[in-house]
Short mmCIF file of C-alpha atoms in Angstrom, two decimals:
data_model
loop_
_atom_site.label_atom_id
_atom_site.label_comp_id
_atom_site.label_asym_id
_atom_site.label_seq_id
_atom_site.Cartn_x
_atom_site.Cartn_y
_atom_site.Cartn_z
CA UNK B 202 48.48 4.38 12.00
CA UNK B 203 45.72 3.78 9.32
CA UNK B 204 43.44 6.55 8.45
CA UNK B 205 40.30 4.45 8.33
CA UNK B 206 38.57 1.76 10.34
CA UNK B 207 37.14 -1.33 8.80
CA UNK B 208 33.74 -2.48 9.94
CA UNK B 209 31.30 -4.77 8.38
CA UNK B 210 33.16 -4.84 5.11
CA UNK B 211 33.03 -0.92 5.11
CA UNK B 212 35.80 1.84 5.73
CA UNK B 213 35.10 4.55 7.97
CA UNK B 214 37.05 7.64 9.14
CA UNK B 215 38.65 6.82 12.51
CA UNK B 216 35.72 8.91 14.42
CA UNK B 217 33.22 6.73 12.63
CA UNK B 218 31.37 9.80 11.56
CA UNK B 219 31.91 9.21 7.81
CA UNK B 220 31.40 6.15 5.56
CA UNK B 221 34.31 6.33 3.05
CA UNK B 222 33.48 3.18 0.82
CA UNK B 223 33.65 -0.44 0.85
CA UNK B 224 36.55 -2.30 1.98
CA UNK B 225 38.49 -4.03 -0.83
CA UNK B 226 40.18 -6.30 1.35
CA UNK B 227 36.91 -7.57 2.90
CA UNK B 228 33.95 -9.47 1.65
CA UNK B 229 31.76 -8.66 4.72
CA UNK B 230 29.43 -6.09 3.24
CA UNK B 231 25.99 -7.23 2.83
CA UNK B 232 24.52 -4.32 1.78
CA UNK B 233 23.31 -2.99 5.48
CA UNK B 234 25.31 0.02 6.51
CA UNK B 235 25.48 -0.06 10.55
CA UNK B 236 24.06 2.73 12.36
CA UNK B 237 26.72 5.62 13.52
CA UNK B 238 28.05 7.25 10.70
CA UNK B 239 26.69 11.12 9.95
CA UNK B 240 27.98 11.26 6.55
CA UNK B 241 28.73 9.28 3.39
CA UNK B 242 31.57 10.22 0.78
CA UNK B 243 30.45 11.18 -2.63
CA UNK B 244 31.89 7.64 -4.21
CA UNK B 245 31.29 5.48 -1.28
CA UNK B 246 29.62 2.85 -3.12
CA UNK B 247 31.11 3.34 -6.56
CA UNK B 248 31.90 0.09 -8.22
CA UNK B 249 29.60 -2.11 -5.83
CA UNK B 250 27.75 -5.01 -7.07
CA UNK B 251 25.37 -5.57 -4.14
CA UNK B 252 21.72 -5.66 -4.91
CA UNK B 253 20.43 -4.02 -1.79
CA UNK B 254 21.66 -1.14 0.29
CA UNK B 255 20.23 -0.10 3.37
CA UNK B 256 21.20 3.10 4.95
CA UNK B 257 20.89 3.98 9.02
CA UNK B 258 18.81 6.59 10.36
CA UNK B 259 22.12 8.43 11.80
CA UNK B 260 22.65 9.73 8.31
CA UNK B 261 21.03 13.08 7.82
CA UNK B 262 22.13 14.02 4.13
CA UNK B 263 23.52 12.34 1.16
CA UNK B 264 25.77 13.48 -1.65
CA UNK B 265 24.73 14.13 -5.11
CA UNK B 266 24.62 11.10 -7.33
CA UNK B 267 25.50 8.71 -4.61
CA UNK B 268 24.18 5.61 -6.32
CA UNK B 269 24.71 6.67 -9.84
CA UNK B 270 25.05 3.99 -12.39
CA UNK B 271 25.03 1.04 -9.76
CA UNK B 272 23.51 -1.26 -12.47
CA UNK B 273 23.12 -4.30 -10.02
CA UNK B 274 21.15 -2.38 -7.54
CA UNK B 275 17.75 -3.40 -7.21
CA UNK B 276 16.45 -2.06 -3.86
CA UNK B 277 17.50 0.98 -1.36
CA UNK B 278 16.28 1.89 2.03
CA UNK B 279 16.76 5.62 2.89
CA UNK B 280 17.26 6.81 6.28
CA UNK B 281 14.17 7.86 7.96
CA UNK B 282 15.71 10.91 9.27
CA UNK B 283 16.60 12.24 5.84
CA UNK B 284 14.72 15.47 4.73
CA UNK B 285 16.34 16.48 1.52
CA UNK B 286 17.10 14.28 -1.56
CA UNK B 287 20.18 15.20 -3.67
CA UNK B 288 20.21 15.42 -7.45
CA UNK B 289 20.33 12.35 -9.67
CA UNK B 290 20.54 10.11 -6.33
CA UNK B 291 19.36 7.09 -8.45
CA UNK B 292 20.52 7.86 -12.04
CA UNK B 293 21.35 5.10 -14.17
CA UNK B 294 20.32 2.42 -11.84
CA UNK B 295 18.89 0.14 -14.33
CA UNK B 296 17.73 -2.61 -12.26
CA UNK B 297 16.25 -0.44 -9.46
CA UNK B 298 12.69 -1.75 -8.46
CA UNK B 299 12.13 -0.65 -5.04
CA UNK B 300 12.92 2.44 -2.93
CA UNK B 301 11.96 2.97 0.85
CA UNK B 302 11.43 6.62 0.90
CA UNK B 303 11.31 8.59 4.30
CA UNK B 304 8.08 10.27 4.83
CA UNK B 305 9.35 13.76 5.52
CA UNK B 306 10.53 14.41 2.09
CA UNK B 307 8.51 17.08 0.36
CA UNK B 308 10.70 17.70 -2.50
CA UNK B 309 12.15 15.76 -5.43
CA UNK B 310 15.36 16.95 -7.07
CA UNK B 311 16.38 17.07 -10.65
CA UNK B 312 17.07 13.66 -12.05
CA UNK B 313 16.30 11.60 -9.12
CA UNK B 314 15.09 8.73 -11.07
CA UNK B 315 16.76 9.39 -14.20
CA UNK B 316 17.23 6.26 -16.33
CA UNK B 317 15.74 3.65 -13.63
CA UNK B 318 14.33 1.60 -16.56
CA UNK B 319 13.11 -1.16 -14.15
CA UNK B 320 11.27 1.02 -11.61
CA UNK B 321 7.74 -0.24 -11.89
CA UNK B 322 6.39 3.08 -10.05
CA UNK B 323 7.49 6.39 -8.59
CA UNK B 324 7.29 6.58 -5.00
CA UNK B 325 5.88 10.14 -4.81
CA UNK B 326 5.61 11.85 -1.61
CA UNK B 327 2.51 13.73 -0.28
CA UNK B 328 3.55 17.37 -0.13
CA UNK B 329 5.83 17.66 -3.20
CA UNK B 330 5.23 20.76 -5.38
CA UNK B 331 7.17 20.50 -8.40
CA UNK B 332 8.45 17.41 -10.63
CA UNK B 333 11.81 18.96 -11.73
CA UNK B 334 13.85 18.48 -14.90
CA UNK B 335 14.63 14.90 -15.98
CA UNK B 336 13.20 13.70 -12.51
CA UNK B 337 11.83 10.53 -13.82
CA UNK B 338 13.03 10.55 -17.49
CA UNK B 339 13.65 7.09 -18.86
CA UNK B 340 11.64 5.29 -16.39
CA UNK B 341 10.46 2.84 -18.99
CA UNK B 342 8.49 0.41 -16.90
CA UNK B 343 6.13 2.68 -15.38
CA UNK B 344 2.84 2.35 -16.63
CA UNK B 345 0.79 5.28 -14.69
CA UNK B 346 1.39 8.41 -13.07
CA UNK B 347 -0.87 9.64 -10.47
CA UNK B 348 0.48 12.97 -8.98
CA UNK B 349 -0.15 14.07 -5.46
CA UNK B 350 -2.65 16.99 -5.39
CA UNK B 351 0.12 19.44 -4.24
CA UNK B 352 1.98 19.23 -7.26
CA UNK B 353 1.80 22.62 -9.16
CA UNK B 354 4.60 22.29 -11.69
CA UNK B 355 6.03 19.64 -14.22
CA UNK B 356 9.32 20.87 -15.64
CA UNK B 357 11.06 19.98 -18.89
CA UNK B 358 11.48 16.38 -19.52
CA UNK B 359 10.30 15.25 -16.20
CA UNK B 360 8.76 11.95 -17.71
CA UNK B 361 10.48 11.98 -21.08
CA UNK B 362 11.27 8.77 -22.48
CA UNK B 363 8.45 6.51 -20.11
CA UNK B 364 7.58 4.40 -23.09
CA UNK B 365 5.28 2.14 -21.20
CA UNK B 366 3.43 5.06 -19.70
CA UNK B 367 -0.36 4.52 -20.38
CA UNK B 368 -2.32 6.59 -17.86
CA UNK B 369 -1.77 10.01 -16.37
CA UNK B 370 -3.71 11.64 -13.58
CA UNK B 371 -2.97 15.43 -13.12
CA UNK B 372 -3.75 17.12 -9.88
CA UNK B 373 -5.98 20.11 -9.07
CA UNK B 374 -3.14 22.62 -8.29
CA UNK B 375 -1.23 21.97 -11.54
CA UNK B 376 -0.71 25.29 -13.34
CA UNK B 377 2.60 24.92 -15.26
CA UNK B 378 3.31 22.08 -17.80
CA UNK B 379 6.44 22.24 -19.99
CA UNK B 380 6.09 21.36 -23.44
CA UNK B 381 8.33 18.49 -23.37
CA UNK B 382 7.50 17.08 -19.92
CA UNK B 383 6.26 13.83 -21.55
CA UNK B 384 8.36 13.79 -24.57
CA UNK B 385 8.54 10.38 -26.25
CA UNK B 386 5.53 9.03 -23.98
CA UNK B 387 3.93 7.51 -27.04
CA UNK B 388 1.93 4.98 -25.24
CA UNK B 389 -0.42 7.17 -23.15
CA UNK B 390 -4.06 6.15 -23.71
CA UNK B 391 -5.75 7.80 -20.75
CA UNK B 392 -5.63 11.41 -19.35
CA UNK B 393 -7.34 12.54 -16.26
CA UNK B 394 -7.43 16.02 -14.61
CA UNK B 395 -8.72 16.67 -11.18
CA UNK B 396 -12.09 18.47 -11.39
CA UNK B 397 -10.63 21.22 -9.35
CA UNK B 398 -8.01 22.37 -12.05
CA UNK B 399 -9.39 25.16 -14.01
CA UNK B 400 -6.57 25.40 -16.35
CA UNK B 401 -6.20 22.04 -18.04
CA UNK B 402 -9.02 19.79 -19.17
CA UNK B 403 -9.31 16.57 -21.25
CA UNK B 404 -11.36 16.89 -24.63
CA UNK B 405 -14.38 14.51 -24.80
CA UNK B 406 -13.72 14.32 -28.41
CA UNK B 407 -10.21 13.20 -28.73
CA UNK B 408 -9.24 12.36 -25.08
CA UNK B 409 -6.14 14.66 -25.47
CA UNK B 410 -5.03 17.19 -22.74
CA UNK B 411 -5.62 20.90 -23.43
CA UNK B 412 -4.83 24.35 -21.75
CA UNK B 413 -7.43 27.08 -21.56
CA UNK B 414 -6.42 30.26 -23.18
CA UNK B 415 -7.89 33.54 -22.68
CA UNK B 416 -7.32 34.23 -26.28
CA UNK B 417 -9.97 31.87 -27.43
CA UNK B 418 -7.73 29.06 -28.97
CA UNK B 419 -7.01 26.35 -26.29
CA UNK B 420 -3.70 24.83 -26.65
CA UNK B 421 -2.86 21.10 -27.08
CA UNK B 422 -0.39 20.01 -24.49
CA UNK B 423 -0.44 16.24 -24.39
CA UNK B 424 -1.64 13.76 -26.92
CA UNK B 425 -2.80 10.25 -26.36
CA UNK B 426 -1.89 7.30 -28.58
CA UNK B 427 -4.59 6.61 -31.22
CA UNK B 428 -6.07 3.57 -29.78
CA UNK B 429 -9.04 2.90 -27.77
CA UNK B 430 -9.61 4.90 -24.87
CA UNK B 431 -11.32 4.62 -21.39
CA UNK B 432 -10.30 1.06 -20.86
CA UNK B 433 -6.89 1.63 -19.32
CA UNK B 434 -6.64 0.53 -15.66
CA UNK B 435 -4.89 3.11 -13.56
CA UNK B 436 -2.20 1.31 -11.60
CA UNK B 437 -1.39 2.88 -8.19
CA UNK B 438 1.78 5.25 -8.02
CA UNK B 439 2.58 4.58 -4.46
CA UNK B 440 3.09 7.64 -2.25
CA UNK B 441 4.80 5.67 0.61
CA UNK B 442 4.09 1.99 0.16
CA UNK B 443 7.61 0.96 0.67
CA UNK B 444 8.19 3.10 3.87
CA UNK B 445 7.43 2.03 7.15
CA UNK B 446 4.52 3.50 9.09
CA UNK B 447 3.05 4.32 12.53
CA UNK B 448 -0.40 5.38 13.87
CA UNK B 449 -0.78 8.92 15.41
CA UNK B 450 -2.00 9.05 19.06
CA UNK B 451 -5.84 9.92 19.23
CA UNK B 452 -4.68 13.19 20.91
CA UNK B 453 -3.34 14.43 17.56
CA UNK B 454 -6.25 13.57 15.66
CA UNK B 455 -9.31 15.88 15.18
CA UNK B 456 -12.74 14.89 16.05
CA UNK B 457 -14.02 15.62 12.80
CA UNK B 458 -11.48 13.52 10.94
CA UNK B 459 -14.03 11.22 9.47
CA UNK B 460 -12.70 8.08 7.98
CA UNK B 461 -14.22 8.50 4.51
CA UNK B 462 -17.40 9.33 2.47
CA UNK B 463 -19.93 6.81 1.51
CA UNK B 464 -18.64 3.60 -0.18
CA UNK B 465 -21.57 4.04 -2.51
CA UNK B 466 -19.93 7.18 -3.97
CA UNK B 467 -17.27 4.96 -5.38
CA UNK B 468 -19.85 3.48 -7.78
CA UNK B 469 -19.93 6.45 -10.01
CA UNK B 470 -16.22 6.71 -10.38
CA UNK B 471 -15.99 2.84 -11.13
CA UNK B 472 -18.77 3.36 -13.83
CA UNK B 473 -16.97 6.51 -15.39
CA UNK B 474 -13.73 4.61 -15.84
CA UNK B 475 -15.56 1.80 -17.81
CA UNK B 476 -14.82 -1.07 -14.99
CA UNK B 477 -16.93 -3.87 -15.23
CA UNK B 478 -17.72 -6.21 -12.33
CA UNK B 479 -16.44 -9.76 -11.98
CA UNK B 480 -18.24 -13.05 -11.77
CA UNK B 481 -20.08 -13.79 -8.51
CA UNK B 482 -18.20 -15.29 -5.75
CA UNK B 483 -18.61 -18.39 -3.63
CA UNK B 484 -18.03 -18.85 0.10
CA UNK B 485 -17.02 -21.33 2.79
CA UNK B 486 -17.48 -20.52 6.45
CA UNK B 487 -15.44 -21.34 9.48
CA UNK B 488 -17.10 -22.18 12.89
CA UNK B 489 -16.33 -20.21 15.80
CA UNK B 490 -13.94 -22.96 17.21
CA UNK B 491 -12.52 -24.53 14.03
CA UNK B 492 -12.16 -23.88 10.47
CA UNK B 493 -13.99 -25.73 7.78
CA UNK B 494 -12.69 -29.22 7.20
CA UNK B 495 -11.98 -30.72 3.62
CA UNK B 496 -13.72 -28.21 1.77
CA UNK B 497 -15.03 -29.65 -1.78
CA UNK B 498 -17.20 -28.43 -4.39
CA UNK B 499 -20.18 -29.83 -2.70
CA UNK B 500 -19.45 -27.62 0.52
CA UNK B 501 -19.14 -24.36 -1.51
CA UNK B 502 -22.55 -22.72 -1.86
CA UNK B 503 -23.47 -19.77 -4.17
CA UNK B 504 -23.65 -16.45 -2.62
CA UNK B 505 -26.52 -13.85 -3.03
CA UNK B 506 -26.84 -12.05 -6.06
CA UNK B 507 -24.01 -9.62 -6.80
CA UNK B 508 -26.39 -6.75 -6.71
CA UNK B 509 -25.34 -4.13 -4.31
CA UNK B 510 -28.14 -3.54 -1.51
CA UNK B 511 -28.99 -0.02 -1.01
CA UNK B 512 -27.90 -0.14 2.69
CA UNK B 513 -24.35 -0.46 1.33
CA UNK B 514 -24.40 3.33 0.69
CA UNK B 515 -24.42 3.77 4.53
CA UNK B 516 -21.15 2.23 4.91
CA UNK B 517 -18.02 4.29 5.00
CA UNK B 518 -14.89 3.17 3.30
CA UNK B 519 -11.45 4.55 2.41
CA UNK B 520 -7.77 4.17 2.63
CA UNK B 521 -6.47 6.07 5.58
CA UNK B 522 -4.23 8.82 4.24
CA UNK B 523 -0.63 8.93 3.65
CA UNK B 524 1.82 6.24 5.44
CA UNK B 525 4.14 7.58 8.03
CA UNK B 526 7.66 6.35 9.17
CA UNK B 527 7.48 3.88 11.90
CA UNK B 528 9.60 4.65 14.89
CA UNK B 529 8.32 2.09 17.27
CA UNK B 530 9.44 -1.39 18.10
CA UNK B 531 9.64 -3.95 15.63
CA UNK B 532 6.51 -5.69 16.71
CA UNK B 533 4.56 -2.64 15.41
CA UNK B 534 2.67 -1.91 18.74
CA UNK B 535 2.95 1.81 19.51
CA UNK B 536 0.06 2.48 21.58
CA UNK B 537 -0.02 1.74 25.19
CA UNK B 538 -3.69 2.86 25.89
CA UNK B 539 -5.55 0.24 27.98
CA UNK B 540 -8.34 -1.60 26.28
CA UNK B 541 -11.75 -1.59 27.50
CA UNK B 542 -13.39 -4.56 28.99
CA UNK B 543 -15.36 -5.09 25.59
CA UNK B 544 -12.20 -4.87 23.43
CA UNK B 545 -10.46 -7.13 26.03
CA UNK B 546 -13.35 -9.68 25.41
CA UNK B 547 -13.34 -9.17 21.52
CA UNK B 548 -9.56 -9.83 21.43
CA UNK B 549 -9.60 -13.27 23.37
CA UNK B 550 -13.14 -14.59 22.45
CA UNK B 551 -12.49 -17.91 21.03
CA UNK B 552 -8.88 -17.39 20.40
CA UNK B 553 -6.14 -19.96 20.76
CA UNK B 554 -4.15 -20.15 24.07
CA UNK B 555 -0.50 -19.03 24.55
CA UNK B 556 0.23 -22.62 24.63
CA UNK B 557 -1.46 -23.39 21.29
CA UNK B 558 0.23 -20.49 19.77
CA UNK B 559 3.52 -21.55 20.86
CA UNK B 560 3.06 -24.83 18.92
CA UNK B 561 1.65 -22.76 16.00
CA UNK B 562 4.70 -20.30 15.63
CA UNK B 563 7.11 -23.13 16.45
CA UNK B 564 6.39 -24.51 12.99
CA UNK B 565 5.55 -21.49 11.12
CA UNK B 566 8.34 -22.12 8.55
CA UNK B 567 7.33 -25.53 7.56
CA UNK B 568 5.01 -26.85 5.07
CA UNK B 569 2.08 -27.51 7.54
CA UNK B 570 1.09 -25.44 10.37
CA UNK B 571 0.83 -27.39 13.67
CA UNK B 572 -1.92 -26.75 16.01
CA UNK B 573 -5.34 -28.10 16.89
CA UNK B 574 -5.69 -31.64 15.51
CA UNK B 575 -9.29 -31.07 14.46
CA UNK B 576 -8.15 -28.30 11.87
CA UNK B 577 -7.24 -29.28 8.45
CA UNK B 578 -7.79 -26.95 5.61
CA UNK B 579 -7.56 -28.09 1.94
CA UNK B 580 -8.74 -25.67 -0.41
CA UNK B 581 -8.03 -26.85 -4.02
CA UNK B 582 -5.14 -26.07 -6.36
CA UNK B 583 -4.74 -22.35 -6.59
CA UNK B 584 -6.54 -21.45 -3.36
CA UNK B 585 -4.84 -23.64 -0.96
CA UNK B 586 -3.83 -22.00 2.09
CA UNK B 587 -0.15 -21.62 2.91
CA UNK B 588 0.92 -22.31 6.48
CA UNK B 589 1.04 -18.82 7.81
CA UNK B 590 -2.40 -17.97 6.76
CA UNK B 591 -3.45 -21.49 8.36
CA UNK B 592 -1.99 -20.10 11.48
CA UNK B 593 -3.71 -16.75 11.33
CA UNK B 594 -7.25 -18.55 10.88
CA UNK B 595 -6.51 -21.12 13.34
CA UNK B 596 -5.64 -18.36 15.95
CA UNK B 597 -8.80 -16.31 15.69
CA UNK B 598 -12.14 -16.89 17.39
CA UNK B 599 -14.30 -16.86 14.20
CA UNK B 600 -13.66 -16.77 10.53
CA UNK B 601 -15.31 -17.11 7.13
CA UNK B 602 -13.66 -17.51 3.70
CA UNK B 603 -15.09 -16.52 0.46
CA UNK B 604 -13.78 -17.73 -2.73
CA UNK B 605 -14.27 -15.36 -5.74
CA UNK B 606 -13.87 -15.72 -9.47
CA UNK B 607 -11.89 -12.88 -10.72
CA UNK B 608 -12.76 -11.51 -14.21
CA UNK B 609 -9.19 -10.51 -15.06
CA UNK B 610 -5.80 -11.18 -13.95
CA UNK B 611 -5.37 -11.63 -10.02
CA UNK B 612 -2.71 -9.79 -8.45
CA UNK B 613 0.35 -11.66 -7.23
CA UNK B 614 -1.17 -12.04 -3.73
CA UNK B 615 -4.81 -12.68 -4.35
CA UNK B 616 -6.01 -12.78 -0.86
CA UNK B 617 -7.84 -10.02 0.78
CA UNK B 618 -7.91 -9.95 4.73
CA UNK B 619 -10.82 -8.37 6.47
CA UNK B 620 -10.54 -7.83 10.28
CA UNK B 621 -13.88 -7.25 11.91
CA UNK B 622 -14.06 -5.59 15.27
CA UNK B 623 -17.66 -7.10 15.92
CA UNK B 624 -19.67 -9.92 14.54
CA UNK B 625 -23.54 -10.57 14.69
CA UNK B 626 -24.82 -13.22 16.77
CA UNK B 627 -28.26 -14.75 16.09
CA UNK B 628 -30.83 -15.63 18.86
CA UNK B 629 -29.88 -19.11 18.38
CA UNK B 630 -26.09 -18.42 18.96
CA UNK B 631 -25.02 -18.42 15.22
CA UNK B 632 -22.24 -16.10 14.34
CA UNK B 633 -21.89 -14.22 11.18
CA UNK B 634 -20.15 -11.09 9.61
CA UNK B 635 -22.61 -8.18 8.78
CA UNK B 636 -24.08 -8.12 5.22
CA UNK B 637 -22.81 -4.62 4.53
CA UNK B 638 -19.18 -5.81 5.60
CA UNK B 639 -19.42 -8.76 3.33
CA UNK B 640 -21.08 -6.95 0.39
CA UNK B 641 -18.23 -4.10 0.68
CA UNK B 642 -15.55 -6.74 0.83
CA UNK B 643 -17.01 -8.55 -2.22
CA UNK B 644 -17.11 -5.37 -4.20
CA UNK B 645 -13.46 -4.43 -3.62
CA UNK B 646 -12.56 -8.01 -4.57
CA UNK B 647 -14.19 -7.62 -7.78
CA UNK B 648 -12.62 -4.38 -8.54
CA UNK B 649 -9.12 -5.79 -7.60
CA UNK B 650 -9.59 -9.42 -9.04
CA UNK B 651 -8.89 -11.14 -5.62
CA UNK B 652 -9.12 -14.84 -5.66
CA UNK B 653 -10.15 -15.04 -1.86
CA UNK B 654 -11.67 -12.98 1.05
CA UNK B 655 -10.83 -14.22 4.29
CA UNK B 656 -12.86 -12.59 7.13
CA UNK B 657 -11.37 -12.86 10.83
CA UNK B 658 -12.75 -11.90 13.90
CA UNK B 659 -11.38 -11.86 17.81
CA UNK B 660 -7.55 -11.87 17.07
CA UNK B 661 -5.66 -12.67 20.19
CA UNK B 662 -3.86 -9.32 20.19
CA UNK B 663 -2.95 -9.52 23.73
CA UNK B 664 -0.53 -12.22 22.94
CA UNK B 665 2.93 -10.62 22.27
CA UNK B 666 3.95 -13.69 20.25
CA UNK B 667 0.96 -13.30 18.05
CA UNK B 668 1.44 -9.69 17.65
CA UNK B 669 4.95 -10.34 16.20
CA UNK B 670 3.59 -12.97 14.00
CA UNK B 671 0.67 -11.00 12.69
CA UNK B 672 2.66 -7.81 12.21
CA UNK B 673 5.29 -9.44 9.82
CA UNK B 674 2.51 -11.79 8.19
CA UNK B 675 0.18 -8.72 7.22
CA UNK B 676 2.93 -6.27 6.63
CA UNK B 677 2.77 -6.92 2.67
CA UNK B 678 -0.91 -8.12 2.51
CA UNK B 679 -4.10 -6.53 1.51
CA UNK B 680 -6.16 -5.79 4.71
CA UNK B 681 -9.31 -4.08 5.87
CA UNK B 682 -10.23 -3.26 9.24
CA UNK B 683 -14.06 -2.89 10.02
CA UNK B 684 -15.25 -0.82 13.02
CA UNK B 685 -18.02 1.03 14.54
CA UNK B 686 -15.90 4.09 14.93
CA UNK B 687 -16.56 7.12 12.62
CA UNK B 688 -13.32 8.83 13.04
CA UNK B 689 -9.75 7.96 14.17
CA UNK B 690 -10.25 9.96 17.46
CA UNK B 691 -13.20 7.33 18.37
CA UNK B 692 -11.39 4.33 17.69
CA UNK B 693 -11.20 1.78 20.44
CA UNK B 694 -7.77 0.85 21.95
CA UNK B 695 -8.25 -2.51 20.12
CA UNK B 696 -9.01 -0.75 16.87
CA UNK B 697 -5.85 1.40 17.25
CA UNK B 698 -3.75 -1.51 17.82
CA UNK B 699 -5.18 -3.48 14.81
CA UNK B 700 -4.45 -0.63 12.49
CA UNK B 701 -0.89 -0.12 13.97
CA UNK B 702 -0.05 -3.72 13.34
CA UNK B 703 -1.84 -3.87 10.15
CA UNK B 704 0.03 -0.73 8.66
CA UNK B 705 -3.11 1.19 8.36
CA UNK B 706 -2.36 4.76 8.66
CA UNK B 707 -4.97 7.18 10.02
CA UNK B 708 -3.75 10.35 8.45
CA UNK B 709 -6.72 12.11 6.93
CA UNK B 710 -4.91 14.55 4.70
CA UNK B 711 -5.17 12.07 1.58
CA UNK B 712 -8.64 10.49 2.14
CA UNK B 713 -10.47 11.76 -0.84
CA UNK B 714 -7.66 10.84 -3.22
CA UNK B 715 -7.09 7.49 -1.55
CA UNK B 716 -10.79 6.56 -1.76
CA UNK B 717 -10.63 7.09 -5.42
CA UNK B 718 -7.83 5.03 -5.84
CA UNK B 719 -9.64 2.01 -4.03
CA UNK B 720 -12.18 2.39 -6.71
CA UNK B 721 -10.07 1.40 -9.48
CA UNK B 722 -7.67 -1.76 -9.94
CA UNK B 723 -4.06 -0.94 -9.23
CA UNK B 724 -0.75 -2.45 -7.90
CA UNK B 725 -0.76 -0.90 -4.41
CA UNK B 726 -1.56 -2.88 -1.27
CA UNK B 727 -5.01 -2.05 0.22
CA UNK B 728 -4.88 -0.65 3.66
CA UNK B 729 -8.24 0.23 4.31
CA UNK B 730 -10.65 1.19 7.51
CA UNK B 731 -14.35 1.08 7.05
CA UNK B 732 -17.28 1.80 9.34
CA UNK B 733 -19.66 -1.15 9.95
CA UNK B 734 -22.50 -0.28 12.24
CA UNK B 735 -23.51 -3.83 12.81
CA UNK B 736 -27.30 -3.07 12.45
#
C-alpha cells in the first residue's frame, strides 16, 4: 500500500492531513491546493515552476522557507486562518509581485521578503511592532516605505539593498532604528517622520533624518540622495490591499466612530508636499433613463473654475481603515439587515429590470454590451468605455461622466467610480449630484491623475445577479461611496451593502493615516467613504 495519496497533482499523507509535495507523475497541479490539509511539509513546493500558489484556510501554520528560491513564483495567496508567518518564507522569490496576506498577522519574521527583487510594495499589516533583520532586504523594486504607526523598532538591514527606494515615512512610535537598517538605499530623496515622534526628526536644512541626543549633538541616522527634495511622490505601501475584506456589523461599531476629519484639512498636507493641481476637467452627463449618446467635443462643456468652494470644507472624506478578511459568500453580501423604504426606493429608482440585466450579463464577455437599444456610448480614443463599464452605467438610475485632463502619468486604471446614495432634484425635475461631491471627486482625481470620473446613483442592489457582477467588477477599481451618515453605526442598510460590495472597510483604527494617504498620489486603490449632506 502506498504511503501517499495523489490528488489534484499533489501528494498527501493517507489521512490527507499533510501536503507532502507535488506528484511527479502528474501534471494536474495548477497552483491551487484544495481545502483539507492542516500541515505542509518543509519542501512541499521545492523545484516547482508554477507562477501562482493558493493555500487553503485549513492550513494553520507554515514551515520556514516554504517558498524559498521559487524563482518562477509571481503571486501567493496565504490562508486567512494563518496567524504567524515563518522566517524567510518568500526568500529568493525574485519574480514575486503579489502576496495576499491574512489580516490577523501582527508580526513579520526575519527575512520574510529577503531578495524579492520584483515586489513593488511591502504588504504591511496594521499592528506589527517590529521590522526584523533582513525582513525586506533586497527588495530592489519598492519605491516607498510607509510604516504602520505601531512599528517601534527597525532592526539590522531590514531594508538593506532596496536600491529603488525613494521615500520613507516613519511612525510616531518608532524609538529604535539600526544603523544599517537602510544600508545601500542610495536613492532615498524624501523622509517624513510622524509629528508625534519625539526622538527622530528631519532637518529642514538637508532633509536628512536625525536622532535627538540628550548630550546636545544630534546623530545623523539616514541620509538623502543629493538631488532635489520635496518633489517625490509617496507611493502607497498597502496594509492589506491584496487581502479580501468584510464589513463589520453595526453592533460592533462605536457610535463615535466618525468617518473622517474634514476634506479641507487635506489641502495643507497636499501643499506641504509640493503637489500641484492638474488642469481643469470637462464633463458629460447621462440622463436619468439613458446615457449620453455619441459624445463629441461639442457635447463636452467646460466645468466651473477649479477653485475649491468654501463649503467643501464641510465634507468629510477618508479611507475607511484596515481591510479585513472576507469570510462571507463570493457575492460579497454579508449584511442581511432589511433596507428601509427609502433605501429600497433608492436602489430601484430608474434601474434596469431583471430581464434587461439578464441580457446585459449574458454578453458581459463580448466587445459590446447588450441592453437597451437607445444606449450607445462612444467616448473617443483612450476614454472609450469598456463593455463592463457600459453595463454598470446602463444598470443604474442616473449617472454623470466627467472627463479629466491629468497633469501627470495616469494610473493603469484611470477611472474613479463615485456611488451616491442620494441626488438633488430641482423644482422642474432635473437631477444632479451635489456640488460638494463633484468638487471633492475632482480634487481627488487631480491628485491621482485620473482620466475620468463616473458618478452613479440608484444601483439595483436588490438584484442578486447585479450584486455578483458589481462585486467582481468593482473589486479592483477605485470607488467612493457618498452618503449622509456621519459614522459607520448610522449607515443605512443600502449604504452598508454598497460598502461591503465595494470592498470599503469601515474599521476606524487607521482613519487618520488613511486620510493622509488619499492626499498624495500613490499606487493603492481608493476605497473611500465621504459624507455628503445634500444641502
